[in-house]
mmCIF file of C-alpha atoms in Angstrom:
data_model
loop_
_atom_site.group_PDB
_atom_site.id
_atom_site.type_symbol
_atom_site.label_atom_id
_atom_site.label_comp_id
_atom_site.label_asym_id
_atom_site.label_seq_id
_atom_site.Cartn_x
_atom_site.Cartn_y
_atom_site.Cartn_z
ATOM 1 C CA MET Y 1 -29.627 12.457 -4.952
ATOM 2 C CA CYS Y 2 -32.635 14.154 -3.572
ATOM 3 C CA VAL Y 3 -31.738 17.844 -3.728
ATOM 4 C CA VAL Y 4 -33.862 18.744 -0.725
ATOM 5 C CA CYS Y 5 -32.700 16.335 1.926
ATOM 6 C CA GLY Y 6 -29.664 14.861 0.222
ATOM 7 C CA CYS Y 7 -30.713 11.275 0.749
ATOM 8 C CA GLY Y 8 -30.400 8.703 -1.960
ATOM 9 C CA ASN Y 9 -33.526 6.712 -1.262
ATOM 10 C CA GLY Y 10 -35.668 8.436 -3.807
ATOM 11 C CA LYS Y 11 -35.669 7.295 -7.380
ATOM 12 C CA ILE Y 12 -33.400 10.087 -8.373
ATOM 13 C CA THR Y 13 -29.676 10.061 -9.139
ATOM 14 C CA ARG Y 14 -28.025 8.218 -6.283
ATOM 15 C CA LYS Y 15 -25.462 10.320 -4.505
ATOM 16 C CA VAL Y 16 -25.506 9.875 -0.756
ATOM 17 C CA ASN Y 17 -27.280 6.992 0.855
ATOM 18 C CA VAL Y 18 -28.482 8.172 4.215
ATOM 19 C CA PRO Y 19 -29.498 5.336 6.499
ATOM 20 C CA GLN Y 20 -32.836 5.764 8.242
ATOM 21 C CA GLU Y 21 -31.414 5.842 11.744
ATOM 22 C CA VAL Y 22 -29.014 8.660 11.067
ATOM 23 C CA HIS Y 23 -31.406 10.705 9.014
ATOM 24 C CA HIS Y 24 -32.905 13.513 11.040
ATOM 25 C CA ALA Y 25 -31.475 12.404 14.353
ATOM 26 C CA HIS Y 26 -33.273 14.934 16.457
ATOM 27 C CA ASN Y 27 -36.592 15.507 18.177
ATOM 28 C CA TYR Y 28 -38.657 15.263 15.082
ATOM 29 C CA VAL Y 29 -40.736 12.553 13.611
ATOM 30 C CA ARG Y 30 -39.808 12.212 10.026
ATOM 31 C CA VAL Y 31 -42.444 12.124 7.361
ATOM 32 C CA HIS Y 32 -40.260 11.137 4.534
ATOM 33 C CA GLU Y 33 -41.908 8.787 2.143
ATOM 34 C CA HIS Y 34 -39.811 8.270 -0.873
ATOM 35 C CA GLY Y 35 -42.685 6.813 -2.824
ATOM 36 C CA SER Y 36 -44.167 10.268 -2.888
ATOM 37 C CA HIS Y 37 -40.829 11.837 -2.020
ATOM 38 C CA ASP Y 38 -41.936 14.286 0.605
ATOM 39 C CA HIS Y 39 -39.322 15.938 2.776
ATOM 40 C CA VAL Y 40 -40.981 16.910 5.935
ATOM 41 C CA ALA Y 41 -39.943 16.577 9.546
ATOM 42 C CA VAL Y 42 -42.691 17.089 12.095
ATOM 43 C CA ASP Y 43 -42.006 18.574 15.539
ATOM 44 C CA VAL Y 44 -43.790 16.204 17.910
ATOM 45 C CA THR Y 45 -44.546 18.919 20.460
ATOM 46 C CA SER Y 46 -45.768 21.724 18.237
ATOM 47 C CA GLY Y 47 -46.735 19.918 15.069
ATOM 48 C CA ASP Y 48 -44.590 22.291 13.015
ATOM 49 C CA LEU Y 49 -43.275 21.072 9.713
ATOM 50 C CA HIS Y 50 -39.631 21.359 8.740
ATOM 51 C CA TYR Y 51 -38.508 20.990 5.201
ATOM 52 C CA GLY Y 52 -35.010 20.365 3.997
ATOM 53 C CA ALA Y 53 -33.520 19.189 7.284
ATOM 54 C CA GLY Y 54 -31.058 16.828 5.746
ATOM 55 C CA PRO Y 55 -27.553 16.328 4.429
ATOM 56 C CA ALA Y 56 -28.003 18.737 1.565
ATOM 57 C CA ASN Y 57 -26.971 21.426 4.032
ATOM 58 C CA VAL Y 58 -30.171 23.369 3.839
ATOM 59 C CA SER Y 59 -29.510 24.560 7.340
ATOM 60 C CA VAL Y 60 -32.003 24.747 10.138
ATOM 61 C CA PRO Y 61 -30.224 26.385 13.099
ATOM 62 C CA GLY Y 62 -30.017 24.394 16.308
ATOM 63 C CA MET Y 63 -30.883 21.131 14.649
ATOM 64 C CA SER Y 64 -28.659 18.119 14.199
ATOM 65 C CA GLN Y 65 -27.488 18.469 10.674
ATOM 66 C CA ALA Y 66 -25.996 15.829 8.488
ATOM 67 C CA ARG Y 67 -23.570 16.884 5.798
ATOM 68 C CA ALA Y 68 -21.308 15.222 3.318
ATOM 69 C CA ILE Y 69 -17.590 15.977 3.154
ATOM 70 C CA ARG Y 70 -15.667 14.969 0.064
ATOM 71 C CA LEU Y 71 -12.183 13.825 0.990
ATOM 72 C CA GLU Y 72 -10.781 11.977 -2.047
ATOM 73 C CA GLN Y 73 -7.643 11.184 -0.083
ATOM 74 C CA ASP Y 74 -5.211 8.415 -0.813
ATOM 75 C CA VAL Y 75 -5.065 6.154 2.251
ATOM 76 C CA LEU Y 76 -1.315 5.801 1.816
ATOM 77 C CA GLY Y 77 -0.872 9.518 1.156
ATOM 78 C CA GLU Y 78 0.982 10.203 4.403
ATOM 79 C CA ASN Y 79 3.390 7.308 3.794
ATOM 80 C CA ASN Y 80 3.863 8.436 0.208
ATOM 81 C CA ARG Y 81 4.852 11.938 1.368
ATOM 82 C CA TYR Y 82 7.566 10.460 3.588
ATOM 83 C CA ALA Y 83 8.600 8.176 0.727
ATOM 84 C CA ALA Y 84 8.895 11.158 -1.616
ATOM 85 C CA ASP Y 85 11.119 12.921 0.949
ATOM 86 C CA ASN Y 86 13.309 9.818 1.226
ATOM 87 C CA ARG Y 87 13.510 9.500 -2.555
ATOM 88 C CA THR Y 88 14.514 13.145 -2.941
ATOM 89 C CA TYR Y 89 17.158 12.748 -0.252
ATOM 90 C CA PHE Y 90 18.563 9.564 -1.792
ATOM 91 C CA ALA Y 91 18.665 11.208 -5.229
ATOM 92 C CA GLU Y 92 20.375 14.338 -3.904
ATOM 93 C CA HIS Y 93 23.030 12.121 -2.393
ATOM 94 C CA SER Y 94 23.313 9.838 -5.407
ATOM 95 C CA MET Y 95 22.364 6.917 -3.264
ATOM 96 C CA LEU Y 96 20.824 3.787 -4.715
ATOM 97 C CA ALA Y 97 18.224 2.436 -2.299
ATOM 98 C CA LEU Y 98 17.034 -1.134 -2.846
ATOM 99 C CA ASN Y 99 14.072 -2.538 -0.932
ATOM 100 C CA LEU Y 100 14.597 -6.291 -0.531
ATOM 101 C CA VAL Y 101 11.384 -8.219 0.022
ATOM 102 C CA SER Y 102 10.651 -11.934 0.381
ATOM 103 C CA SER Y 103 9.084 -14.582 2.571
ATOM 104 C CA PRO Y 104 10.912 -15.414 5.802
ATOM 105 C CA GLY Y 105 13.756 -17.829 5.127
ATOM 106 C CA SER Y 106 14.490 -16.989 1.499
ATOM 107 C CA GLY Y 107 18.084 -16.125 2.402
ATOM 108 C CA LYS Y 108 17.900 -12.323 2.284
ATOM 109 C CA THR Y 109 20.437 -11.729 5.045
ATOM 110 C CA THR Y 110 22.834 -14.367 3.745
ATOM 111 C CA LEU Y 111 22.560 -12.806 0.293
ATOM 112 C CA LEU Y 112 23.185 -9.346 1.744
ATOM 113 C CA CYS Y 113 26.281 -10.457 3.640
ATOM 114 C CA ALA Y 114 27.632 -12.183 0.512
ATOM 115 C CA THR Y 115 26.786 -9.100 -1.581
ATOM 116 C CA ILE Y 116 28.609 -6.734 0.774
ATOM 117 C CA GLU Y 117 31.693 -8.975 0.754
ATOM 118 C CA ALA Y 118 31.612 -9.248 -3.039
ATOM 119 C CA LEU Y 119 31.153 -5.488 -3.509
ATOM 120 C CA LYS Y 120 34.146 -4.874 -1.255
ATOM 121 C CA GLN Y 121 36.226 -6.821 -3.765
ATOM 122 C CA ARG Y 122 34.699 -5.340 -6.865
ATOM 123 C CA ALA Y 123 34.039 -1.708 -5.850
ATOM 124 C CA SER Y 124 35.972 -1.161 -2.656
ATOM 125 C CA SER Y 125 35.297 2.581 -2.462
ATOM 126 C CA LEU Y 126 31.540 2.143 -2.691
ATOM 127 C CA PRO Y 127 29.850 3.072 0.595
ATOM 128 C CA ILE Y 128 27.263 0.485 1.652
ATOM 129 C CA ALA Y 129 24.726 0.739 4.441
ATOM 130 C CA VAL Y 130 21.884 -1.488 5.530
ATOM 131 C CA ILE Y 131 18.542 -0.967 7.223
ATOM 132 C CA GLU Y 132 17.231 -4.209 8.673
ATOM 133 C CA GLY Y 133 13.542 -4.789 9.347
ATOM 134 C CA ASP Y 134 12.287 -7.560 11.601
ATOM 135 C CA GLN Y 135 9.579 -7.904 14.184
ATOM 136 C CA GLN Y 136 12.103 -8.655 16.901
ATOM 137 C CA THR Y 137 15.835 -9.143 17.643
ATOM 138 C CA SER Y 138 18.877 -7.408 16.207
ATOM 139 C CA ASN Y 139 20.340 -10.702 14.956
ATOM 140 C CA ASP Y 140 20.271 -9.660 11.319
ATOM 141 C CA ALA Y 141 21.822 -6.231 11.922
ATOM 142 C CA ASP Y 142 24.539 -7.974 13.967
ATOM 143 C CA ARG Y 143 25.279 -10.280 11.005
ATOM 144 C CA ILE Y 144 25.548 -7.264 8.682
ATOM 145 C CA ARG Y 145 27.763 -5.294 11.084
ATOM 146 C CA ALA Y 146 30.112 -8.296 11.186
ATOM 147 C CA THR Y 147 30.875 -7.582 7.515
ATOM 148 C CA GLY Y 148 31.986 -4.062 8.445
ATOM 149 C CA ALA Y 149 29.003 -2.295 6.875
ATOM 150 C CA PRO Y 150 26.957 0.005 9.114
ATOM 151 C CA ALA Y 151 23.462 -1.286 9.847
ATOM 152 C CA ILE Y 152 20.444 -0.026 11.733
ATOM 153 C CA GLN Y 153 17.879 -2.524 12.929
ATOM 154 C CA ILE Y 154 14.217 -1.550 12.904
ATOM 155 C CA ASN Y 155 12.058 -3.759 15.093
ATOM 156 C CA THR Y 156 8.480 -3.332 14.010
ATOM 157 C CA GLY Y 157 6.980 -5.053 17.050
ATOM 158 C CA LYS Y 158 3.747 -6.501 15.755
ATOM 159 C CA GLY Y 159 4.071 -4.635 12.474
ATOM 160 C CA CYS Y 160 4.238 -6.684 9.298
ATOM 161 C CA HIS Y 161 6.160 -4.233 7.098
ATOM 162 C CA LEU Y 162 8.456 -1.220 7.106
ATOM 163 C CA ASP Y 163 6.996 2.159 6.241
ATOM 164 C CA ALA Y 164 8.652 5.222 4.774
ATOM 165 C CA LYS Y 165 8.857 7.124 8.056
ATOM 166 C CA MET Y 166 10.645 4.221 9.765
ATOM 167 C CA VAL Y 167 13.173 4.149 6.939
ATOM 168 C CA GLY Y 168 13.728 7.924 7.137
ATOM 169 C CA ASP Y 169 14.223 7.694 10.910
ATOM 170 C CA ALA Y 170 16.648 4.786 10.564
ATOM 171 C CA PHE Y 171 18.585 6.443 7.746
ATOM 172 C CA SER Y 172 19.135 9.552 9.867
ATOM 173 C CA ARG Y 173 20.852 7.324 12.455
ATOM 174 C CA LEU Y 174 23.384 5.877 10.051
ATOM 175 C CA PRO Y 175 26.924 7.261 10.308
ATOM 176 C CA PRO Y 176 27.180 10.761 8.797
ATOM 177 C CA HIS Y 177 29.499 9.914 5.918
ATOM 178 C CA TYR Y 178 26.769 7.753 4.404
ATOM 179 C CA HIS Y 179 24.615 10.854 4.151
ATOM 180 C CA VAL Y 180 27.067 12.909 2.178
ATOM 181 C CA GLY Y 181 28.480 12.170 -1.186
ATOM 182 C CA ASP Y 182 28.075 13.859 -4.497
ATOM 183 C CA GLY Y 183 28.232 12.529 -7.990
ATOM 184 C CA ASP Y 184 29.823 9.142 -7.951
ATOM 185 C CA GLN Y 185 30.452 9.227 -4.186
ATOM 186 C CA GLY Y 186 26.932 8.016 -3.489
ATOM 187 C CA GLY Y 187 26.665 4.489 -2.240
ATOM 188 C CA VAL Y 188 24.121 1.725 -1.956
ATOM 189 C CA LEU Y 189 21.520 1.470 0.781
ATOM 190 C CA PHE Y 190 19.993 -1.958 1.167
ATOM 191 C CA ILE Y 191 16.684 -2.014 3.018
ATOM 192 C CA GLU Y 192 15.861 -5.540 4.135
ATOM 193 C CA ASN Y 193 12.138 -5.529 4.691
ATOM 194 C CA VAL Y 194 10.254 -7.705 7.153
ATOM 195 C CA GLY Y 195 10.020 -11.265 5.821
ATOM 196 C CA ASN Y 196 6.506 -11.174 4.385
ATOM 197 C CA LEU Y 197 5.426 -11.643 0.800
ATOM 198 C CA VAL Y 198 2.153 -9.745 1.171
ATOM 199 C CA CYS Y 199 2.157 -6.509 3.144
ATOM 200 C CA PRO Y 200 5.428 -4.780 2.137
ATOM 201 C CA ALA Y 201 4.214 -4.686 -1.487
ATOM 202 C CA MET Y 202 1.978 -1.707 -0.730
ATOM 203 C CA TRP Y 203 4.423 0.539 1.094
ATOM 204 C CA ASP Y 204 6.687 2.764 -0.924
ATOM 205 C CA LEU Y 205 9.815 3.477 1.129
ATOM 206 C CA GLY Y 206 11.341 5.882 -1.362
ATOM 207 C CA GLU Y 207 13.470 3.100 -2.829
ATOM 208 C CA SER Y 208 14.837 3.062 -6.347
ATOM 209 C CA ALA Y 209 13.517 -0.455 -6.816
ATOM 210 C CA LYS Y 210 11.997 -3.361 -4.992
ATOM 211 C CA VAL Y 211 13.899 -6.615 -5.350
ATOM 212 C CA VAL Y 212 11.925 -9.753 -4.569
ATOM 213 C CA ILE Y 213 13.947 -12.753 -3.469
ATOM 214 C CA LEU Y 214 12.516 -16.203 -3.984
ATOM 215 C CA SER Y 215 14.408 -19.305 -2.971
ATOM 216 C CA VAL Y 216 14.062 -22.505 -4.942
ATOM 217 C CA THR Y 217 13.056 -24.345 -1.747
ATOM 218 C CA GLU Y 218 9.753 -22.472 -2.017
ATOM 219 C CA GLY Y 219 7.050 -23.240 -4.543
ATOM 220 C CA GLU Y 220 7.646 -22.179 -8.129
ATOM 221 C CA ASP Y 221 4.091 -20.826 -8.249
ATOM 222 C CA LYS Y 222 4.684 -18.223 -5.539
ATOM 223 C CA PRO Y 223 4.499 -15.384 -8.090
ATOM 224 C CA LEU Y 224 0.920 -16.446 -8.820
ATOM 225 C CA LYS Y 225 0.058 -16.910 -5.159
ATOM 226 C CA TYR Y 226 1.484 -13.545 -4.106
ATOM 227 C CA PRO Y 227 1.114 -11.489 -7.278
ATOM 228 C CA ASP Y 228 1.153 -8.018 -5.718
ATOM 229 C CA MET Y 229 4.731 -8.379 -4.544
ATOM 230 C CA PHE Y 230 6.019 -9.705 -7.859
ATOM 231 C CA ALA Y 231 4.090 -6.971 -9.672
ATOM 232 C CA ALA Y 232 5.777 -4.324 -7.501
ATOM 233 C CA ALA Y 233 9.319 -5.646 -7.979
ATOM 234 C CA ARG Y 234 11.763 -4.661 -10.710
ATOM 235 C CA LEU Y 235 13.974 -7.708 -10.176
ATOM 236 C CA MET Y 236 13.376 -11.254 -8.992
ATOM 237 C CA VAL Y 237 16.404 -12.950 -7.471
ATOM 238 C CA LEU Y 238 16.045 -16.720 -7.564
ATOM 239 C CA ASN Y 239 18.214 -17.792 -4.645
ATOM 240 C CA LYS Y 240 19.670 -21.116 -3.410
ATOM 241 C CA THR Y 241 20.100 -22.459 -6.936
ATOM 242 C CA ASP Y 242 22.841 -24.795 -5.606
ATOM 243 C CA LEU Y 243 19.973 -26.857 -4.165
ATOM 244 C CA LEU Y 244 18.204 -27.334 -7.520
ATOM 245 C CA PRO Y 245 19.588 -30.875 -8.061
ATOM 246 C CA TYR Y 246 17.814 -31.994 -4.905
ATOM 247 C CA LEU Y 247 14.481 -30.354 -5.613
ATOM 248 C CA GLN Y 248 11.642 -30.484 -8.074
ATOM 249 C CA PHE Y 249 11.596 -26.805 -8.907
ATOM 250 C CA ASP Y 250 10.838 -25.780 -12.466
ATOM 251 C CA VAL Y 251 12.860 -22.603 -13.008
ATOM 252 C CA ALA Y 252 11.318 -21.847 -16.405
ATOM 253 C CA SER Y 253 7.776 -22.125 -15.017
ATOM 254 C CA CYS Y 254 8.661 -19.904 -12.082
ATOM 255 C CA ILE Y 255 9.977 -17.178 -14.381
ATOM 256 C CA ALA Y 256 6.953 -17.537 -16.673
ATOM 257 C CA TYR Y 257 4.628 -17.141 -13.660
ATOM 258 C CA ALA Y 258 6.513 -14.045 -12.494
ATOM 259 C CA ARG Y 259 6.139 -12.526 -15.977
ATOM 260 C CA ARG Y 260 2.417 -13.246 -15.964
ATOM 261 C CA VAL Y 261 1.993 -10.789 -13.116
ATOM 262 C CA ASN Y 262 4.806 -8.496 -14.197
ATOM 263 C CA PRO Y 263 5.801 -8.770 -17.881
ATOM 264 C CA SER Y 264 8.844 -6.526 -17.398
ATOM 265 C CA ILE Y 265 10.342 -8.162 -14.303
ATOM 266 C CA GLU Y 266 14.048 -8.932 -14.595
ATOM 267 C CA VAL Y 267 15.460 -12.194 -13.235
ATOM 268 C CA VAL Y 268 18.804 -13.172 -11.739
ATOM 269 C CA GLN Y 269 19.509 -16.755 -10.637
ATOM 270 C CA LEU Y 270 22.140 -17.220 -7.972
ATOM 271 C CA SER Y 271 23.350 -19.034 -4.920
ATOM 272 C CA ALA Y 272 24.522 -16.739 -2.127
ATOM 273 C CA THR Y 273 26.378 -19.624 -0.469
ATOM 274 C CA SER Y 274 28.181 -21.074 -3.506
ATOM 275 C CA GLY Y 275 28.650 -17.702 -5.224
ATOM 276 C CA ASP Y 276 27.209 -18.895 -8.548
ATOM 277 C CA GLY Y 277 25.400 -16.090 -10.324
ATOM 278 C CA MET Y 278 26.644 -13.384 -7.957
ATOM 279 C CA THR Y 279 28.367 -11.562 -10.802
ATOM 280 C CA ALA Y 280 25.070 -10.985 -12.604
ATOM 281 C CA TRP Y 281 23.543 -9.669 -9.359
ATOM 282 C CA LEU Y 282 26.442 -7.250 -8.791
ATOM 283 C CA ASP Y 283 26.237 -6.168 -12.441
ATOM 284 C CA TRP Y 284 22.582 -5.372 -11.922
ATOM 285 C CA ILE Y 285 23.230 -3.380 -8.725
ATOM 286 C CA LEU Y 286 26.059 -1.373 -10.304
ATOM 287 C CA ALA Y 287 24.005 -0.689 -13.431
ATOM 288 C CA GLN Y 288 21.140 0.595 -11.268
ATOM 289 C CA ARG Y 289 23.537 2.794 -9.356
ATOM 290 C CA LYS Y 290 24.965 4.160 -12.580
ATOM 291 C CA ALA Y 291 21.446 4.997 -13.724
ATOM 292 C CA GLN Y 292 20.762 6.620 -10.341
ATOM 293 C CA ILE Y 293 23.688 8.996 -10.635
ATOM 294 C CA GLY Y 294 22.733 9.816 -14.200
ATOM 295 C CA GLY Y 295 25.437 7.828 -15.892
ATOM 296 C CA GLY Y 296 23.161 5.711 -18.045
ATOM 297 C CA MET Q 1 -2.567 -8.086 8.231
ATOM 298 C CA HIS Q 2 -1.560 -4.773 6.657
ATOM 299 C CA GLU Q 3 -5.260 -3.915 6.647
ATOM 300 C CA VAL Q 4 -4.870 -2.959 10.324
ATOM 301 C CA SER Q 5 -2.252 -0.352 9.343
ATOM 302 C CA LEU Q 6 -4.469 0.866 6.541
ATOM 303 C CA ALA Q 7 -7.450 1.129 8.909
ATOM 304 C CA GLY Q 8 -5.254 3.263 11.184
ATOM 305 C CA ASP Q 9 -4.365 5.514 8.252
ATOM 306 C CA ILE Q 10 -8.046 5.827 7.325
ATOM 307 C CA LEU Q 11 -8.915 6.738 10.907
ATOM 308 C CA GLN Q 12 -6.190 9.409 10.871
ATOM 309 C CA ILE Q 13 -7.614 10.916 7.687
ATOM 310 C CA VAL Q 14 -11.103 10.989 9.222
ATOM 311 C CA GLU Q 15 -9.841 12.445 12.508
ATOM 312 C CA ALA Q 16 -7.926 15.154 10.626
ATOM 313 C CA ALA Q 17 -11.188 16.031 8.885
ATOM 314 C CA GLU Q 18 -12.946 16.012 12.291
ATOM 315 C CA LYS Q 19 -10.444 18.529 13.626
ATOM 316 C CA ARG Q 20 -10.818 20.698 10.543
ATOM 317 C CA GLU Q 21 -14.568 20.498 10.094
ATOM 318 C CA LYS Q 22 -15.568 20.127 13.740
ATOM 319 C CA PHE Q 23 -18.354 17.583 13.370
ATOM 320 C CA ALA Q 24 -19.711 15.336 16.110
ATOM 321 C CA ARG Q 25 -19.757 11.968 14.443
ATOM 322 C CA VAL Q 26 -19.417 10.161 11.157
ATOM 323 C CA THR Q 27 -22.498 8.287 10.056
ATOM 324 C CA LEU Q 28 -21.174 6.982 6.767
ATOM 325 C CA LEU Q 29 -17.633 6.350 5.587
ATOM 326 C CA ARG Q 30 -17.186 5.745 1.902
ATOM 327 C CA LEU Q 31 -14.008 4.098 0.637
ATOM 328 C CA GLU Q 32 -12.714 2.887 -2.686
ATOM 329 C CA ALA Q 33 -10.417 -0.152 -2.859
ATOM 330 C CA GLY Q 34 -9.653 -1.157 -6.427
ATOM 331 C CA ALA Q 35 -9.449 -4.828 -7.380
ATOM 332 C CA LEU Q 36 -5.684 -4.464 -7.900
ATOM 333 C CA SER Q 37 -5.017 -2.358 -4.789
ATOM 334 C CA GLY Q 38 -3.716 -5.274 -2.735
ATOM 335 C CA VAL Q 39 -6.371 -4.872 -0.061
ATOM 336 C CA GLU Q 40 -8.515 -7.643 1.362
ATOM 337 C CA VAL Q 41 -11.785 -5.801 1.786
ATOM 338 C CA SER Q 42 -13.256 -8.055 4.503
ATOM 339 C CA ALA Q 43 -10.074 -7.716 6.580
ATOM 340 C CA LEU Q 44 -10.133 -3.938 6.160
ATOM 341 C CA ARG Q 45 -13.768 -3.799 7.229
ATOM 342 C CA PHE Q 46 -13.018 -5.928 10.298
ATOM 343 C CA ALA Q 47 -10.051 -3.743 11.259
ATOM 344 C CA LEU Q 48 -12.112 -0.566 10.854
ATOM 345 C CA ASP Q 49 -14.939 -1.979 12.965
ATOM 346 C CA VAL Q 50 -12.510 -2.788 15.771
ATOM 347 C CA MET Q 51 -10.688 0.547 15.616
ATOM 348 C CA ALA Q 52 -13.801 2.704 15.312
ATOM 349 C CA LYS Q 53 -14.844 2.208 18.927
ATOM 350 C CA GLY Q 54 -14.309 5.329 20.983
ATOM 351 C CA THR Q 55 -13.745 7.483 17.895
ATOM 352 C CA CYS Q 56 -15.991 9.633 15.715
ATOM 353 C CA LEU Q 57 -16.309 6.591 13.431
ATOM 354 C CA HIS Q 58 -18.152 4.568 16.064
ATOM 355 C CA ASN Q 59 -21.312 3.033 14.564
ATOM 356 C CA ALA Q 60 -20.587 4.593 11.181
ATOM 357 C CA ILE Q 61 -21.757 2.605 8.200
ATOM 358 C CA ILE Q 62 -18.801 1.667 6.037
ATOM 359 C CA GLU Q 63 -19.234 1.377 2.296
ATOM 360 C CA ILE Q 64 -16.298 0.022 0.318
ATOM 361 C CA ALA Q 65 -16.543 0.249 -3.445
ATOM 362 C CA THR Q 66 -14.288 -2.157 -5.347
ATOM 363 C CA PRO Q 67 -13.836 -0.900 -8.891
ATOM 364 C CA PRO Q 68 -12.480 -3.597 -11.229
ATOM 365 C CA GLY Q 69 -8.954 -3.515 -12.529
ATOM 366 C CA GLN Q 70 -8.208 -2.250 -15.996
ATOM 367 C CA ALA Q 71 -5.108 -2.981 -17.976
ATOM 368 C CA TRP Q 72 -3.637 -2.159 -21.349
ATOM 369 C CA CYS Q 73 -3.197 -5.315 -23.405
ATOM 370 C CA VAL Q 74 -0.004 -5.056 -25.415
ATOM 371 C CA GLN Q 75 -1.272 -7.664 -27.907
ATOM 372 C CA CYS Q 76 -4.788 -6.298 -28.438
ATOM 373 C CA HIS Q 77 -3.843 -2.611 -28.187
ATOM 374 C CA MET Q 78 -6.854 -1.946 -26.018
ATOM 375 C CA THR Q 79 -7.929 -1.554 -22.414
ATOM 376 C CA VAL Q 80 -9.379 -4.715 -20.902
ATOM 377 C CA THR Q 81 -10.920 -5.522 -17.532
ATOM 378 C CA ILE Q 82 -9.185 -7.880 -15.103
ATOM 379 C CA MET Q 83 -10.312 -8.829 -11.623
ATOM 380 C CA ALA Q 84 -6.884 -9.832 -10.280
ATOM 381 C CA ARG Q 85 -3.224 -9.694 -11.121
ATOM 382 C CA GLY Q 86 -2.001 -12.705 -13.067
ATOM 383 C CA GLU Q 87 -5.232 -13.015 -15.020
ATOM 384 C CA PRO Q 88 -4.954 -13.210 -18.807
ATOM 385 C CA CYS Q 89 -6.535 -10.806 -21.256
ATOM 386 C CA GLN Q 90 -10.108 -11.983 -21.894
ATOM 387 C CA GLN Q 91 -9.724 -11.187 -25.589
ATOM 388 C CA CYS Q 92 -6.429 -12.872 -26.525
ATOM 389 C CA GLY Q 93 -5.508 -14.985 -23.489
ATOM 390 C CA ASN Q 94 -2.136 -13.300 -23.236
ATOM 391 C CA TYR Q 95 -0.511 -12.029 -20.056
ATOM 392 C CA GLN Q 96 1.164 -8.952 -21.518
ATOM 393 C CA LEU Q 97 -0.949 -6.584 -19.478
ATOM 394 C CA GLN Q 98 -0.107 -3.231 -17.930
ATOM 395 C CA PRO Q 99 -2.568 -2.278 -15.177
ATOM 396 C CA THR Q 100 -3.952 1.231 -15.607
ATOM 397 C CA SER Q 101 -6.672 1.459 -12.966
ATOM 398 C CA GLY Q 102 -8.148 -0.436 -10.064
ATOM 399 C CA LEU Q 103 -5.010 0.306 -8.046
ATOM 400 C CA GLU Q 104 -6.557 3.058 -5.943
ATOM 401 C CA LEU Q 105 -7.189 2.950 -2.222
ATOM 402 C CA ARG Q 106 -8.947 6.109 -1.157
ATOM 403 C CA VAL Q 107 -11.253 7.690 1.362
ATOM 404 C CA THR Q 108 -13.742 9.300 -0.975
ATOM 405 C CA GLU Q 109 -16.369 10.793 1.290
ATOM 406 C CA ILE Q 110 -17.792 10.945 4.782
ATOM 407 C CA LEU Q 111 -21.249 11.838 5.891
ATOM 408 C CA VAL Q 112 -21.192 13.558 9.255
ATOM 409 C CA GLU Q 113 -23.519 15.000 11.843
ATOM 410 C CA ASP Q 114 -22.976 18.105 13.920
ATOM 411 C CA GLU Q 115 -24.323 18.473 17.379
#
């Protein structure tokens, strides 16, 4: 950077690149040849010369002055602060929060309904609550409520993902007894994200883990096509396996592709409608919850 | 499409700085979007251009640096460069990679003018 005017056009260490039209935007004609590297602004009325009238903050009072401000701020910093608050709250209440992500139509809501019913049988005292994200309608929350579990629908309008503030707002509207709990009283909060295999990957909601659901009616190479989501997930649920006999879906290739983008991703294969594989899924949930409350 | 949300977040960061630093306009906005950050740079640029109108970012030049991804190769025991997730290690061809950088999405600097 030129230490006099702050521009980067001289053959000196490049720091700030000041475009010509914004450099010395005032009533001066600039004599600023970087071949010779002069730094002079000439007042057109008086002919006076002004040195150092640039972004290096060598101040000339009353003159338009360019300056550089270092920000170094994470674009998602605000979301991440809300996410950290959510995470702290969930931890304090021993609540396992799972962020379920997938394309539209992978069977997330069907899987959730089946999961809630199965958990009722297996761990009847376990409180379960659901936050549903969709662009429009409360159809999914209605399906969840029909199981007896409390659910809050978030309609994002034109939004393509849930963010941490939305989840905090929705969680505060769930019935009070889902907010209390100590030790092993804490339950499971399922957050069903907007059906979208791209955008929700970037937003931390304060969840314990992201779970990506992929149905076998989709392409087995989806992990390669949408790597960010599979990289962000701890578990891949391969759903609708009851349809495998009717499809050309190579399960082994799909898992290999998922592990290309995320070598440590865990995999559960199941069918939410037939019930096959549900035990492994419940085992995984209960193991995560145990880890959450410090039991292993 | 999430680039529109991100552009909104970037604008908020810049407007918070405007409130704090009391400048008239931004002439240059410098961002960093790593190769593994999950951001489509052209979409982000488009969203910023659209949202800048009527704000202190109007007519600002937007520079987006895209540092490459780096990952630890479990096989080679060394840091290697990758340009996208799902790419193999250039040394051994294996996929046992743990990304270590190129994930960042940051507003690094603005150049502003006072009036």
